[in-house]
JSON list of C-alpha atoms and ligand atoms in Angstrom, two decimals:
[
{"chain": "A", "resi": 1, "resn": "MET", "atom": "CA", "xyz": [8.47, -5.62, 43.63]},
{"chain": "A", "resi": 2, "resn": "THR", "atom": "CA", "xyz": [10.19, -6.73, 40.44]},
{"chain": "A", "resi": 3, "resn": "ALA", "atom": "CA", "xyz": [7.09, -6.85, 38.28]},
{"chain": "A", "resi": 4, "resn": "PRO", "atom": "CA", "xyz": [6.80, -3.09, 37.66]},
{"chain": "A", "resi": 5, "resn": "ILE", "atom": "CA", "xyz": [10.45, -2.94, 36.67]},
{"chain": "A", "resi": 6, "resn": "VAL", "atom": "CA", "xyz": [10.01, -5.76, 34.19]},
{"chain": "A", "resi": 7, "resn": "GLU", "atom": "CA", "xyz": [6.94, -4.09, 32.77]},
{"chain": "A", "resi": 8, "resn": "SER", "atom": "CA", "xyz": [8.73, -0.76, 32.59]},
{"chain": "A", "resi": 9, "resn": "VAL", "atom": "CA", "xyz": [11.65, -2.25, 30.68]},
{"chain": "A", "resi": 10, "resn": "SER", "atom": "CA", "xyz": [9.31, -4.09, 28.32]},
{"chain": "A", "resi": 11, "resn": "ARG", "atom": "CA", "xyz": [7.32, -0.94, 27.79]},
{"chain": "A", "resi": 12, "resn": "ARG", "atom": "CA", "xyz": [10.39, 1.11, 26.95]},
{"chain": "A", "resi": 13, "resn": "ARG", "atom": "CA", "xyz": [11.63, -1.60, 24.60]},
{"chain": "A", "resi": 14, "resn": "ALA", "atom": "CA", "xyz": [8.29, -1.76, 22.82]},
{"chain": "A", "resi": 15, "resn": "LEU", "atom": "CA", "xyz": [8.09, 2.00, 22.42]},
{"chain": "A", "resi": 16, "resn": "THR", "atom": "CA", "xyz": [11.67, 2.21, 21.17]},
{"chain": "A", "resi": 17, "resn": "CYS", "atom": "CA", "xyz": [10.89, 0.07, 18.14]},
{"chain": "A", "resi": 18, "resn": "LEU", "atom": "CA", "xyz": [7.50, 1.57, 17.37]},
{"chain": "A", "resi": 19, "resn": "CYS", "atom": "CA", "xyz": [8.93, 3.84, 14.72]},
{"chain": "A", "resi": 20, "resn": "SER", "atom": "CA", "xyz": [9.42, 0.82, 12.49]},
{"chain": "A", "resi": 21, "resn": "GLY", "atom": "CA", "xyz": [6.09, -0.68, 13.49]},
{"chain": "A", "resi": 22, "resn": "ALA", "atom": "CA", "xyz": [7.89, -3.76, 14.75]},
{"chain": "A", "resi": 23, "resn": "GLY", "atom": "CA", "xyz": [6.91, -3.21, 18.36]},
{"chain": "A", "resi": 24, "resn": "LEU", "atom": "CA", "xyz": [3.25, -2.56, 17.71]},
{"chain": "A", "resi": 25, "resn": "ALA", "atom": "CA", "xyz": [1.99, -5.95, 18.75]},
{"chain": "A", "resi": 26, "resn": "ALA", "atom": "CA", "xyz": [4.18, -5.99, 21.83]},
{"chain": "A", "resi": 27, "resn": "ALA", "atom": "CA", "xyz": [3.32, -2.45, 22.81]},
{"chain": "A", "resi": 28, "resn": "ALA", "atom": "CA", "xyz": [-0.44, -2.50, 22.36]},
{"chain": "A", "resi": 29, "resn": "PRO", "atom": "CA", "xyz": [-1.29, -4.60, 25.40]},
{"chain": "A", "resi": 30, "resn": "LEU", "atom": "CA", "xyz": [1.21, -2.66, 27.49]},
{"chain": "A", "resi": 31, "resn": "ILE", "atom": "CA", "xyz": [0.13, 0.88, 26.82]},
{"chain": "A", "resi": 32, "resn": "GLY", "atom": "CA", "xyz": [-3.34, 0.47, 25.35]},
{"chain": "A", "resi": 33, "resn": "GLY", "atom": "CA", "xyz": [-4.69, 1.34, 21.92]},
{"chain": "A", "resi": 34, "resn": "GLY", "atom": "CA", "xyz": [-5.69, 4.90, 22.78]},
{"chain": "A", "resi": 35, "resn": "ALA", "atom": "CA", "xyz": [-2.35, 5.82, 24.27]},
{"chain": "A", "resi": 36, "resn": "LEU", "atom": "CA", "xyz": [-0.57, 4.13, 21.41]},
{"chain": "A", "resi": 37, "resn": "ARG", "atom": "CA", "xyz": [-2.56, 6.02, 18.85]},
{"chain": "A", "resi": 38, "resn": "ALA", "atom": "CA", "xyz": [-1.91, 9.27, 20.66]},
{"chain": "A", "resi": 39, "resn": "LEU", "atom": "CA", "xyz": [1.80, 8.56, 20.67]},
{"chain": "A", "resi": 40, "resn": "LEU", "atom": "CA", "xyz": [1.83, 7.76, 16.97]},
{"chain": "A", "resi": 41, "resn": "ALA", "atom": "CA", "xyz": [-0.52, 10.53, 15.93]},
{"chain": "A", "resi": 42, "resn": "GLY", "atom": "CA", "xyz": [1.77, 13.08, 17.57]},
{"chain": "A", "resi": 43, "resn": "GLY", "atom": "CA", "xyz": [1.83, 16.27, 15.52]},
{"chain": "A", "resi": 44, "resn": "ALA", "atom": "CA", "xyz": [-1.46, 15.58, 13.75]},
{"chain": "A", "resi": 45, "resn": "ALA", "atom": "CA", "xyz": [-3.25, 15.48, 17.08]},
{"chain": "A", "resi": 46, "resn": "ALA", "atom": "CA", "xyz": [-1.43, 18.65, 18.10]},
{"chain": "A", "resi": 47, "resn": "GLY", "atom": "CA", "xyz": [-3.02, 20.45, 15.16]},
{"chain": "A", "resi": 48, "resn": "VAL", "atom": "CA", "xyz": [-0.10, 20.80, 12.78]},
{"chain": "A", "resi": 49, "resn": "ALA", "atom": "CA", "xyz": [-1.37, 22.73, 9.78]},
{"chain": "A", "resi": 50, "resn": "LEU", "atom": "CA", "xyz": [-0.55, 20.59, 6.77]},
{"chain": "A", "resi": 51, "resn": "PRO", "atom": "CA", "xyz": [-1.10, 21.95, 3.27]},
{"chain": "A", "resi": 52, "resn": "ALA", "atom": "CA", "xyz": [-2.97, 20.22, 0.43]},
{"chain": "A", "resi": 53, "resn": "ALA", "atom": "CA", "xyz": [-5.75, 17.68, 0.57]},
{"chain": "A", "resi": 54, "resn": "ALA", "atom": "CA", "xyz": [-3.43, 14.80, 1.37]},
{"chain": "A", "resi": 55, "resn": "ALA", "atom": "CA", "xyz": [-2.14, 16.39, 4.54]},
{"chain": "A", "resi": 56, "resn": "VAL", "atom": "CA", "xyz": [-5.05, 15.54, 6.72]},
{"chain": "A", "resi": 57, "resn": "VAL", "atom": "CA", "xyz": [-5.45, 14.81, 10.35]},
{"chain": "A", "resi": 58, "resn": "LYS", "atom": "CA", "xyz": [-5.82, 11.10, 10.88]},
{"chain": "A", "resi": 59, "resn": "SER", "atom": "CA", "xyz": [-9.13, 9.51, 9.90]},
{"chain": "A", "resi": 60, "resn": "SER", "atom": "CA", "xyz": [-10.69, 12.70, 8.52]},
{"chain": "A", "resi": 61, "resn": "LEU", "atom": "CA", "xyz": [-10.68, 11.50, 4.92]},
{"chain": "A", "resi": 62, "resn": "SER", "atom": "CA", "xyz": [-13.25, 8.96, 3.71]},
{"chain": "A", "resi": 63, "resn": "PRO", "atom": "CA", "xyz": [-12.13, 6.03, 1.55]},
{"chain": "A", "resi": 64, "resn": "ASP", "atom": "CA", "xyz": [-13.90, 7.49, -1.48]},
{"chain": "A", "resi": 65, "resn": "LYS", "atom": "CA", "xyz": [-12.34, 10.92, -1.03]},
{"chain": "A", "resi": 66, "resn": "ALA", "atom": "CA", "xyz": [-8.91, 9.33, -0.71]},
{"chain": "A", "resi": 67, "resn": "LEU", "atom": "CA", "xyz": [-9.54, 7.38, -3.90]},
{"chain": "A", "resi": 68, "resn": "ASN", "atom": "CA", "xyz": [-10.68, 10.54, -5.69]},
{"chain": "A", "resi": 69, "resn": "LEU", "atom": "CA", "xyz": [-7.42, 12.25, -4.73]},
{"chain": "A", "resi": 70, "resn": "LEU", "atom": "CA", "xyz": [-5.49, 9.49, -6.49]},
{"chain": "A", "resi": 71, "resn": "ILE", "atom": "CA", "xyz": [-7.81, 9.51, -9.52]},
{"chain": "A", "resi": 72, "resn": "GLU", "atom": "CA", "xyz": [-7.48, 13.27, -9.84]},
{"chain": "A", "resi": 73, "resn": "GLY", "atom": "CA", "xyz": [-3.70, 13.13, -9.36]},
{"chain": "A", "resi": 74, "resn": "ASN", "atom": "CA", "xyz": [-3.33, 10.54, -12.10]},
{"chain": "A", "resi": 75, "resn": "ARG", "atom": "CA", "xyz": [-5.57, 12.59, -14.40]},
{"chain": "A", "resi": 76, "resn": "LEU", "atom": "CA", "xyz": [-3.31, 15.61, -13.99]},
{"chain": "A", "resi": 77, "resn": "PHE", "atom": "CA", "xyz": [-0.26, 13.35, -14.49]},
{"chain": "A", "resi": 78, "resn": "LEU", "atom": "CA", "xyz": [-1.77, 12.12, -17.75]},
{"chain": "A", "resi": 79, "resn": "GLU", "atom": "CA", "xyz": [-2.47, 15.66, -18.90]},
{"chain": "A", "resi": 80, "resn": "GLY", "atom": "CA", "xyz": [0.98, 16.86, -17.91]},
{"chain": "A", "resi": 81, "resn": "ARG", "atom": "CA", "xyz": [-0.59, 19.42, -15.59]},
{"chain": "A", "resi": 82, "resn": "LEU", "atom": "CA", "xyz": [0.61, 18.20, -12.21]},
{"chain": "A", "resi": 83, "resn": "PRO", "atom": "CA", "xyz": [1.45, 21.10, -9.91]},
{"chain": "A", "resi": 84, "resn": "PRO", "atom": "CA", "xyz": [4.93, 20.96, -8.39]},
{"chain": "A", "resi": 85, "resn": "VAL", "atom": "CA", "xyz": [5.07, 18.53, -5.49]},
{"chain": "A", "resi": 86, "resn": "VAL", "atom": "CA", "xyz": [5.91, 20.34, -2.26]},
{"chain": "A", "resi": 87, "resn": "ASN", "atom": "CA", "xyz": [8.87, 18.44, -0.83]},
{"chain": "A", "resi": 88, "resn": "ASN", "atom": "CA", "xyz": [10.66, 21.43, 0.62]},
{"chain": "A", "resi": 89, "resn": "ALA", "atom": "CA", "xyz": [12.12, 21.93, 4.10]},
{"chain": "A", "resi": 90, "resn": "GLU", "atom": "CA", "xyz": [8.86, 23.40, 5.43]},
{"chain": "A", "resi": 91, "resn": "ARG", "atom": "CA", "xyz": [6.88, 20.35, 4.43]},
{"chain": "A", "resi": 92, "resn": "ARG", "atom": "CA", "xyz": [9.60, 18.05, 5.73]},
{"chain": "A", "resi": 93, "resn": "LEU", "atom": "CA", "xyz": [9.50, 19.72, 9.14]},
{"chain": "A", "resi": 94, "resn": "GLN", "atom": "CA", "xyz": [5.69, 19.68, 9.24]},
{"chain": "A", "resi": 95, "resn": "ILE", "atom": "CA", "xyz": [5.68, 15.89, 9.15]},
{"chain": "A", "resi": 96, "resn": "ALA", "atom": "CA", "xyz": [8.95, 15.24, 10.95]},
{"chain": "A", "resi": 97, "resn": "GLU", "atom": "CA", "xyz": [7.21, 14.24, 14.18]},
{"chain": "A", "resi": 98, "resn": "SER", "atom": "CA", "xyz": [4.21, 12.37, 12.78]},
{"chain": "A", "resi": 99, "resn": "GLN", "atom": "CA", "xyz": [2.60, 11.17, 9.61]},
{"chain": "A", "resi": 100, "resn": "ALA", "atom": "CA", "xyz": [-0.93, 11.07, 8.25]},
{"chain": "A", "resi": 101, "resn": "PRO", "atom": "CA", "xyz": [-0.76, 9.36, 4.85]},
{"chain": "A", "resi": 102, "resn": "PHE", "atom": "CA", "xyz": [-4.12, 9.00, 3.10]},
{"chain": "A", "resi": 103, "resn": "ALA", "atom": "CA", "xyz": [-3.45, 5.83, 1.12]},
{"chain": "A", "resi": 104, "resn": "VAL", "atom": "CA", "xyz": [-1.48, 2.61, 1.28]},
{"chain": "A", "resi": 105, "resn": "LEU", "atom": "CA", "xyz": [-0.04, 1.43, -2.00]},
{"chain": "A", "resi": 106, "resn": "VAL", "atom": "CA", "xyz": [0.95, -2.18, -2.57]},
{"chain": "A", "resi": 107, "resn": "SER", "atom": "CA", "xyz": [2.90, -1.80, -5.76]},
{"chain": "A", "resi": 108, "resn": "CYS", "atom": "CA", "xyz": [5.63, -3.35, -7.88]},
{"chain": "A", "resi": 109, "resn": "SER", "atom": "CA", "xyz": [9.31, -2.50, -7.43]},
{"chain": "A", "resi": 110, "resn": "ASP", "atom": "CA", "xyz": [9.52, -1.73, -11.16]},
{"chain": "A", "resi": 111, "resn": "SER", "atom": "CA", "xyz": [11.40, 1.54, -11.68]},
{"chain": "A", "resi": 112, "resn": "ARG", "atom": "CA", "xyz": [8.73, 2.75, -14.09]},
{"chain": "A", "resi": 113, "resn": "VAL", "atom": "CA", "xyz": [5.95, 2.59, -11.49]},
{"chain": "A", "resi": 114, "resn": "PRO", "atom": "CA", "xyz": [6.79, 4.94, -8.60]},
{"chain": "A", "resi": 115, "resn": "PRO", "atom": "CA", "xyz": [3.42, 5.68, -6.95]},
{"chain": "A", "resi": 116, "resn": "GLU", "atom": "CA", "xyz": [4.22, 9.25, -5.88]},
{"chain": "A", "resi": 117, "resn": "ALA", "atom": "CA", "xyz": [5.01, 10.18, -9.48]},
{"chain": "A", "resi": 118, "resn": "LEU", "atom": "CA", "xyz": [1.92, 8.52, -10.96]},
{"chain": "A", "resi": 119, "resn": "PHE", "atom": "CA", "xyz": [-0.38, 10.38, -8.55]},
{"chain": "A", "resi": 120, "resn": "GLY", "atom": "CA", "xyz": [1.54, 13.62, -8.05]},
{"chain": "A", "resi": 121, "resn": "ARG", "atom": "CA", "xyz": [2.05, 13.17, -4.32]},
{"chain": "A", "resi": 122, "resn": "GLY", "atom": "CA", "xyz": [4.99, 13.98, -2.06]},
{"chain": "A", "resi": 123, "resn": "LEU", "atom": "CA", "xyz": [6.42, 13.55, 1.41]},
{"chain": "A", "resi": 124, "resn": "GLY", "atom": "CA", "xyz": [3.97, 12.12, 3.92]},
{"chain": "A", "resi": 125, "resn": "ASP", "atom": "CA", "xyz": [1.17, 11.35, 1.46]},
{"chain": "A", "resi": 126, "resn": "LEU", "atom": "CA", "xyz": [1.48, 7.66, 0.61]},
{"chain": "A", "resi": 127, "resn": "PHE", "atom": "CA", "xyz": [2.40, 4.64, 2.71]},
{"chain": "A", "resi": 128, "resn": "ILE", "atom": "CA", "xyz": [4.00, 2.27, 0.25]},
{"chain": "A", "resi": 129, "resn": "ILE", "atom": "CA", "xyz": [4.82, -1.44, 0.24]},
{"chain": "A", "resi": 130, "resn": "ARG", "atom": "CA", "xyz": [6.83, -2.25, -2.87]},
{"chain": "A", "resi": 131, "resn": "VAL", "atom": "CA", "xyz": [7.90, -5.70, -3.97]},
{"chain": "A", "resi": 132, "resn": "ALA", "atom": "CA", "xyz": [8.32, -7.11, -7.48]},
{"chain": "A", "resi": 133, "resn": "GLY", "atom": "CA", "xyz": [4.92, -8.43, -8.55]},
{"chain": "A", "resi": 134, "resn": "ASN", "atom": "CA", "xyz": [3.05, -6.39, -5.87]},
{"chain": "A", "resi": 135, "resn": "THR", "atom": "CA", "xyz": [2.41, -9.49, -3.79]},
{"chain": "A", "resi": 136, "resn": "LEU", "atom": "CA", "xyz": [1.58, -9.71, -0.10]},
{"chain": "A", "resi": 137, "resn": "SER", "atom": "CA", "xyz": [4.02, -11.14, 2.41]},
{"chain": "A", "resi": 138, "resn": "GLN", "atom": "CA", "xyz": [3.31, -11.44, 6.12]},
{"chain": "A", "resi": 139, "resn": "GLU", "atom": "CA", "xyz": [5.61, -8.47, 6.67]},
{"chain": "A", "resi": 140, "resn": "GLY", "atom": "CA", "xyz": [3.71, -6.52, 4.05]},
{"chain": "A", "resi": 141, "resn": "LEU", "atom": "CA", "xyz": [0.42, -7.39, 5.71]},
{"chain": "A", "resi": 142, "resn": "GLY", "atom": "CA", "xyz": [1.77, -6.22, 9.05]},
{"chain": "A", "resi": 143, "resn": "SER", "atom": "CA", "xyz": [2.81, -2.93, 7.47]},
{"chain": "A", "resi": 144, "resn": "ILE", "atom": "CA", "xyz": [-0.68, -2.43, 6.05]},
{"chain": "A", "resi": 145, "resn": "GLU", "atom": "CA", "xyz": [-2.32, -3.31, 9.35]},
{"chain": "A", "resi": 146, "resn": "TYR", "atom": "CA", "xyz": [-0.10, -0.76, 11.07]},
{"chain": "A", "resi": 147, "resn": "ALA", "atom": "CA", "xyz": [-1.03, 1.93, 8.54]},
{"chain": "A", "resi": 148, "resn": "VAL", "atom": "CA", "xyz": [-4.75, 1.20, 8.89]},
{"chain": "A", "resi": 149, "resn": "ALA", "atom": "CA", "xyz": [-4.97, 0.59, 12.63]},
{"chain": "A", "resi": 150, "resn": "GLU", "atom": "CA", "xyz": [-2.54, 3.18, 13.92]},
{"chain": "A", "resi": 151, "resn": "LEU", "atom": "CA", "xyz": [-2.25, 5.82, 11.22]},
{"chain": "A", "resi": 152, "resn": "GLY", "atom": "CA", "xyz": [-5.93, 5.67, 10.23]},
{"chain": "A", "resi": 153, "resn": "VAL", "atom": "CA", "xyz": [-5.31, 5.24, 6.51]},
{"chain": "A", "resi": 154, "resn": "PRO", "atom": "CA", "xyz": [-8.72, 4.90, 4.80]},
{"chain": "A", "resi": 155, "resn": "LEU", "atom": "CA", "xyz": [-7.63, 3.37, 1.48]},
{"chain": "A", "resi": 156, "resn": "VAL", "atom": "CA", "xyz": [-5.44, 0.51, 0.28]},
{"chain": "A", "resi": 157, "resn": "VAL", "atom": "CA", "xyz": [-4.62, 0.25, -3.42]},
{"chain": "A", "resi": 158, "resn": "VAL", "atom": "CA", "xyz": [-3.02, -2.85, -4.90]},
{"chain": "A", "resi": 159, "resn": "LEU", "atom": "CA", "xyz": [-1.33, -1.57, -8.03]},
{"chain": "A", "resi": 160, "resn": "GLY", "atom": "CA", "xyz": [-0.21, -3.90, -10.81]},
{"chain": "A", "resi": 161, "resn": "HIS", "atom": "CA", "xyz": [1.12, -2.73, -14.13]},
{"chain": "A", "resi": 162, "resn": "GLU", "atom": "CA", "xyz": [1.41, -3.51, -17.80]},
{"chain": "A", "resi": 163, "resn": "ARG", "atom": "CA", "xyz": [4.22, -5.88, -18.86]},
{"chain": "A", "resi": 164, "resn": "CYS", "atom": "CA", "xyz": [5.23, -6.70, -15.30]},
{"chain": "A", "resi": 165, "resn": "GLY", "atom": "CA", "xyz": [8.48, -8.68, -15.36]},
{"chain": "A", "resi": 166, "resn": "ALA", "atom": "CA", "xyz": [7.67, -10.56, -12.17]},
{"chain": "A", "resi": 167, "resn": "VAL", "atom": "CA", "xyz": [4.32, -11.72, -13.56]},
{"chain": "A", "resi": 168, "resn": "SER", "atom": "CA", "xyz": [6.02, -12.59, -16.84]},
{"chain": "A", "resi": 169, "resn": "ALA", "atom": "CA", "xyz": [8.46, -14.76, -14.87]},
{"chain": "A", "resi": 170, "resn": "ALA", "atom": "CA", "xyz": [5.51, -16.58, -13.30]},
{"chain": "A", "resi": 171, "resn": "LEU", "atom": "CA", "xyz": [4.12, -17.27, -16.76]},
{"chain": "A", "resi": 172, "resn": "SER", "atom": "CA", "xyz": [7.44, -18.78, -17.85]},
{"chain": "A", "resi": 173, "resn": "VAL", "atom": "CA", "xyz": [7.39, -21.06, -14.80]},
{"chain": "A", "resi": 174, "resn": "VAL", "atom": "CA", "xyz": [3.92, -22.30, -15.74]},
{"chain": "A", "resi": 175, "resn": "LYS", "atom": "CA", "xyz": [4.67, -22.59, -19.45]},
{"chain": "A", "resi": 176, "resn": "ASN", "atom": "CA", "xyz": [8.29, -23.77, -19.49]},
{"chain": "A", "resi": 177, "resn": "PHE", "atom": "CA", "xyz": [8.99, -24.93, -15.92]},
{"chain": "A", "resi": 178, "resn": "THR", "atom": "CA", "xyz": [11.61, -22.19, -15.74]},
{"chain": "A", "resi": 179, "resn": "THR", "atom": "CA", "xyz": [13.68, -22.07, -12.58]},
{"chain": "A", "resi": 180, "resn": "PHE", "atom": "CA", "xyz": [15.47, -19.05, -11.17]},
{"chain": "A", "resi": 181, "resn": "PRO", "atom": "CA", "xyz": [18.64, -18.64, -9.10]},
{"chain": "A", "resi": 182, "resn": "GLY", "atom": "CA", "xyz": [18.83, -17.31, -5.57]},
{"chain": "A", "resi": 183, "resn": "ALA", "atom": "CA", "xyz": [15.59, -16.12, -4.03]},
{"chain": "A", "resi": 184, "resn": "ILE", "atom": "CA", "xyz": [14.01, -15.02, -7.30]},
{"chain": "A", "resi": 185, "resn": "GLY", "atom": "CA", "xyz": [11.84, -18.15, -7.35]},
{"chain": "A", "resi": 186, "resn": "ASP", "atom": "CA", "xyz": [10.47, -17.18, -3.95]},
{"chain": "A", "resi": 187, "resn": "MET", "atom": "CA", "xyz": [9.55, -13.76, -5.31]},
{"chain": "A", "resi": 188, "resn": "VAL", "atom": "CA", "xyz": [7.74, -15.36, -8.25]},
{"chain": "A", "resi": 189, "resn": "ALA", "atom": "CA", "xyz": [5.94, -18.12, -6.32]},
{"chain": "A", "resi": 190, "resn": "PRO", "atom": "CA", "xyz": [3.03, -16.01, -4.93]},
{"chain": "A", "resi": 191, "resn": "ILE", "atom": "CA", "xyz": [2.17, -14.95, -8.49]},
{"chain": "A", "resi": 192, "resn": "LEU", "atom": "CA", "xyz": [1.85, -18.52, -9.81]},
{"chain": "A", "resi": 193, "resn": "PRO", "atom": "CA", "xyz": [-1.86, -18.92, -8.88]},
{"chain": "A", "resi": 194, "resn": "ALA", "atom": "CA", "xyz": [-2.70, -15.92, -11.09]},
{"chain": "A", "resi": 195, "resn": "ALA", "atom": "CA", "xyz": [-0.60, -17.29, -13.93]},
{"chain": "A", "resi": 196, "resn": "ILE", "atom": "CA", "xyz": [-2.25, -20.72, -13.71]},
{"chain": "A", "resi": 197, "resn": "ALA", "atom": "CA", "xyz": [-5.79, -19.34, -13.36]},
{"chain": "A", "resi": 198, "resn": "THR", "atom": "CA", "xyz": [-5.52, -17.24, -16.51]},
{"chain": "A", "resi": 199, "resn": "GLN", "atom": "CA", "xyz": [-3.57, -19.66, -18.68]},
{"chain": "A", "resi": 200, "resn": "LYS", "atom": "CA", "xyz": [-6.55, -20.61, -20.84]},
{"chain": "A", "resi": 201, "resn": "ASP", "atom": "CA", "xyz": [-8.37, -17.27, -20.82]},
{"chain": "A", "resi": 202, "resn": "SER", "atom": "CA", "xyz": [-8.89, -15.38, -24.06]},
{"chain": "A", "resi": 203, "resn": "GLY", "atom": "CA", "xyz": [-6.82, -12.27, -24.68]},
{"chain": "A", "resi": 204, "resn": "ASP", "atom": "CA", "xyz": [-3.31, -11.44, -23.55]},
{"chain": "A", "resi": 205, "resn": "TRP", "atom": "CA", "xyz": [-2.14, -13.96, -20.95]},
{"chain": "A", "resi": 206, "resn": "LEU", "atom": "CA", "xyz": [0.37, -11.61, -19.31]},
{"chain": "A", "resi": 207, "resn": "ASP", "atom": "CA", "xyz": [-2.11, -8.80, -18.90]},
{"chain": "A", "resi": 208, "resn": "ASN", "atom": "CA", "xyz": [-4.83, -11.16, -17.70]},
{"chain": "A", "resi": 209, "resn": "ALA", "atom": "CA", "xyz": [-2.39, -12.53, -15.11]},
{"chain": "A", "resi": 210, "resn": "VAL", "atom": "CA", "xyz": [-1.39, -9.03, -14.00]},
{"chain": "A", "resi": 211, "resn": "ARG", "atom": "CA", "xyz": [-5.04, -8.22, -13.32]},
{"chain": "A", "resi": 212, "resn": "ARG", "atom": "CA", "xyz": [-5.76, -11.57, -11.67]},
{"chain": "A", "resi": 213, "resn": "ASN", "atom": "CA", "xyz": [-2.73, -11.17, -9.43]},
{"chain": "A", "resi": 214, "resn": "VAL", "atom": "CA", "xyz": [-4.03, -7.78, -8.30]},
{"chain": "A", "resi": 215, "resn": "VAL", "atom": "CA", "xyz": [-7.47, -9.23, -7.59]},
{"chain": "A", "resi": 216, "resn": "ASN", "atom": "CA", "xyz": [-5.93, -12.13, -5.67]},
{"chain": "A", "resi": 217, "resn": "VAL", "atom": "CA", "xyz": [-4.01, -9.75, -3.41]},
{"chain": "A", "resi": 218, "resn": "VAL", "atom": "CA", "xyz": [-7.04, -7.52, -2.84]},
{"chain": "A", "resi": 219, "resn": "GLU", "atom": "CA", "xyz": [-9.26, -10.46, -1.93]},
{"chain": "A", "resi": 220, "resn": "LYS", "atom": "CA", "xyz": [-6.59, -11.98, 0.30]},
{"chain": "A", "resi": 221, "resn": "LEU", "atom": "CA", "xyz": [-6.26, -8.68, 2.13]},
{"chain": "A", "resi": 222, "resn": "LYS", "atom": "CA", "xyz": [-10.00, -8.37, 2.64]},
{"chain": "A", "resi": 223, "resn": "ILE", "atom": "CA", "xyz": [-10.08, -11.58, 4.70]},
{"chain": "A", "resi": 224, "resn": "SER", "atom": "CA", "xyz": [-6.71, -11.15, 6.39]},
{"chain": "A", "resi": 225, "resn": "GLY", "atom": "CA", "xyz": [-8.03, -10.51, 9.89]},
{"chain": "A", "resi": 226, "resn": "LYS", "atom": "CA", "xyz": [-9.81, -8.13, 12.21]},
{"chain": "A", "resi": 227, "resn": "LEU", "atom": "CA", "xyz": [-7.41, -5.21, 11.78]},
{"chain": "A", "resi": 228, "resn": "ILE", "atom": "CA", "xyz": [-8.49, -4.99, 8.14]},
{"chain": "A", "resi": 229, "resn": "GLU", "atom": "CA", "xyz": [-11.95, -6.59, 8.19]},
{"chain": "A", "resi": 230, "resn": "ASP", "atom": "CA", "xyz": [-13.45, -4.45, 10.98]},
{"chain": "A", "resi": 231, "resn": "PRO", "atom": "CA", "xyz": [-12.71, -1.04, 9.41]},
{"chain": "A", "resi": 232, "resn": "ILE", "atom": "CA", "xyz": [-14.01, -2.32, 6.05]},
{"chain": "A", "resi": 233, "resn": "GLU", "atom": "CA", "xyz": [-17.25, -3.36, 7.71]},
{"chain": "A", "resi": 234, "resn": "ALA", "atom": "CA", "xyz": [-17.49, 0.00, 9.47]},
{"chain": "A", "resi": 235, "resn": "GLY", "atom": "CA", "xyz": [-17.02, 1.86, 6.18]},
{"chain": "A", "resi": 236, "resn": "ARG", "atom": "CA", "xyz": [-13.71, 3.38, 7.28]},
{"chain": "A", "resi": 237, "resn": "LEU", "atom": "CA", "xyz": [-11.55, 1.42, 4.83]},
{"chain": "A", "resi": 238, "resn": "LYS", "atom": "CA", "xyz": [-11.67, 0.39, 1.19]},
{"chain": "A", "resi": 239, "resn": "ILE", "atom": "CA", "xyz": [-9.31, -1.92, -0.64]},
{"chain": "A", "resi": 240, "resn": "VAL", "atom": "CA", "xyz": [-9.22, -1.59, -4.41]},
{"chain": "A", "resi": 241, "resn": "GLY", "atom": "CA", "xyz": [-7.20, -3.04, -7.27]},
{"chain": "A", "resi": 242, "resn": "ALA", "atom": "CA", "xyz": [-5.66, -1.04, -10.09]},
{"chain": "A", "resi": 243, "resn": "ARG", "atom": "CA", "xyz": [-3.51, -1.46, -13.19]},
{"chain": "A", "resi": 244, "resn": "TYR", "atom": "CA", "xyz": [-1.03, 1.09, -14.48]},
{"chain": "A", "resi": 245, "resn": "ASP", "atom": "CA", "xyz": [-0.58, 1.41, -18.24]},
{"chain": "A", "resi": 246, "resn": "LEU", "atom": "CA", "xyz": [3.09, 1.95, -19.05]},
{"chain": "A", "resi": 247, "resn": "ASP", "atom": "CA", "xyz": [2.28, 3.33, -22.48]},
{"chain": "A", "resi": 248, "resn": "ASP", "atom": "CA", "xyz": [-0.33, 5.97, -21.75]},
{"chain": "A", "resi": 249, "resn": "GLY", "atom": "CA", "xyz": [0.27, 6.60, -18.04]},
{"chain": "A", "resi": 250, "resn": "SER", "atom": "CA", "xyz": [-3.27, 5.88, -16.91]},
{"chain": "A", "resi": 251, "resn": "VAL", "atom": "CA", "xyz": [-4.22, 4.02, -13.76]},
{"chain": "A", "resi": 252, "resn": "ASP", "atom": "CA", "xyz": [-7.37, 1.94, -14.13]},
{"chain": "A", "resi": 253, "resn": "PHE", "atom": "CA", "xyz": [-9.02, 1.24, -10.79]},
{"chain": "A", "resi": 254, "resn": "PHE", "atom": "CA", "xyz": [-10.68, -1.85, -12.21]},
{"chain": "A", "resi": 255, "resn": "HIS", "atom": "CA", "xyz": [-11.40, -3.80, -9.03]},
{"chain": "A", "resi": 256, "resn": "ARG", "atom": "CA", "xyz": [-13.36, -1.93, -6.36]},
{"chain": "B", "resi": 301, "resn": "ZN", "atom": "ZN1", "xyz": [6.20, -5.32, -12.09]}
]
C-alpha cells in the first residue's frame, strides 16, 4: 500500500520544480510526455490571445518563419525603425501562466549584445542562455532541450559577436599561455578549440575564432541527443549560427 504514496510524493516533488525545468527528467516518466506538455503549455493551450507574430501557440511557427522574424527584427533595429516593444501589464499578464517563445538564443553575456534589443522582441518572445563566449554547458544543453521538447521552440540561434572578450581571452591562452584567476579559466576553456583551429588562418584571428566558436557550438548541439536530433530530422527544429557586428548593428546568420 505504500507504493502509491511514494509515487504521489515523487510526482508532487517533480511538478514543484518544473518551473525551473529541473524536474523535467524526473517528472516525464511519472506523468507522461502528453500530460507534461499540457501542464507546461497552460495558457497557450487554453487559447490565450497573444499579440504580434512572436506570441504564437506552441509549435505553430516553422523554423524558417521564426528565423525570418529575427532577420526582420534586426533589419528594423538597423534602420532605427523598431516599433515599441510591448512589455506592459497586459502583455505580462497574458504570459503569466505559460510561455511560447519562438526562438532559443545561446548568446554572450556581453552587455552590448542583449538579444531582445538586437531583434526588437519583448516579454515571452526569446528563451535565452547567456554565458561569456556563448558556449554550451551541460546545464545550457538541458535548458535548450527543455525549450525544444516542452515549449516547442522551432529555432535555436548561437550568437557570437565582434570583439568578444571571452574569445579574445582564449586567444591569449593559446598565444601567451595566459592564466586567469578564479573560475575565469573554466569559462575560457570551451573556446580554446576554436582559438587553436583558427590560429593559422588568414584574416583576423579574433573574428575567425568568434565564427569558429559559433560553428563548434552549433555542430555540437546538432549531435547532442534525441531531444534535439529528432525534431531536426522531422523538420520541426533548425539550429543556426550568427555573428553580431558591434559597429553596424547587423546580425549575420552565416551558418545555417
Ligand atoms: Zn562576448
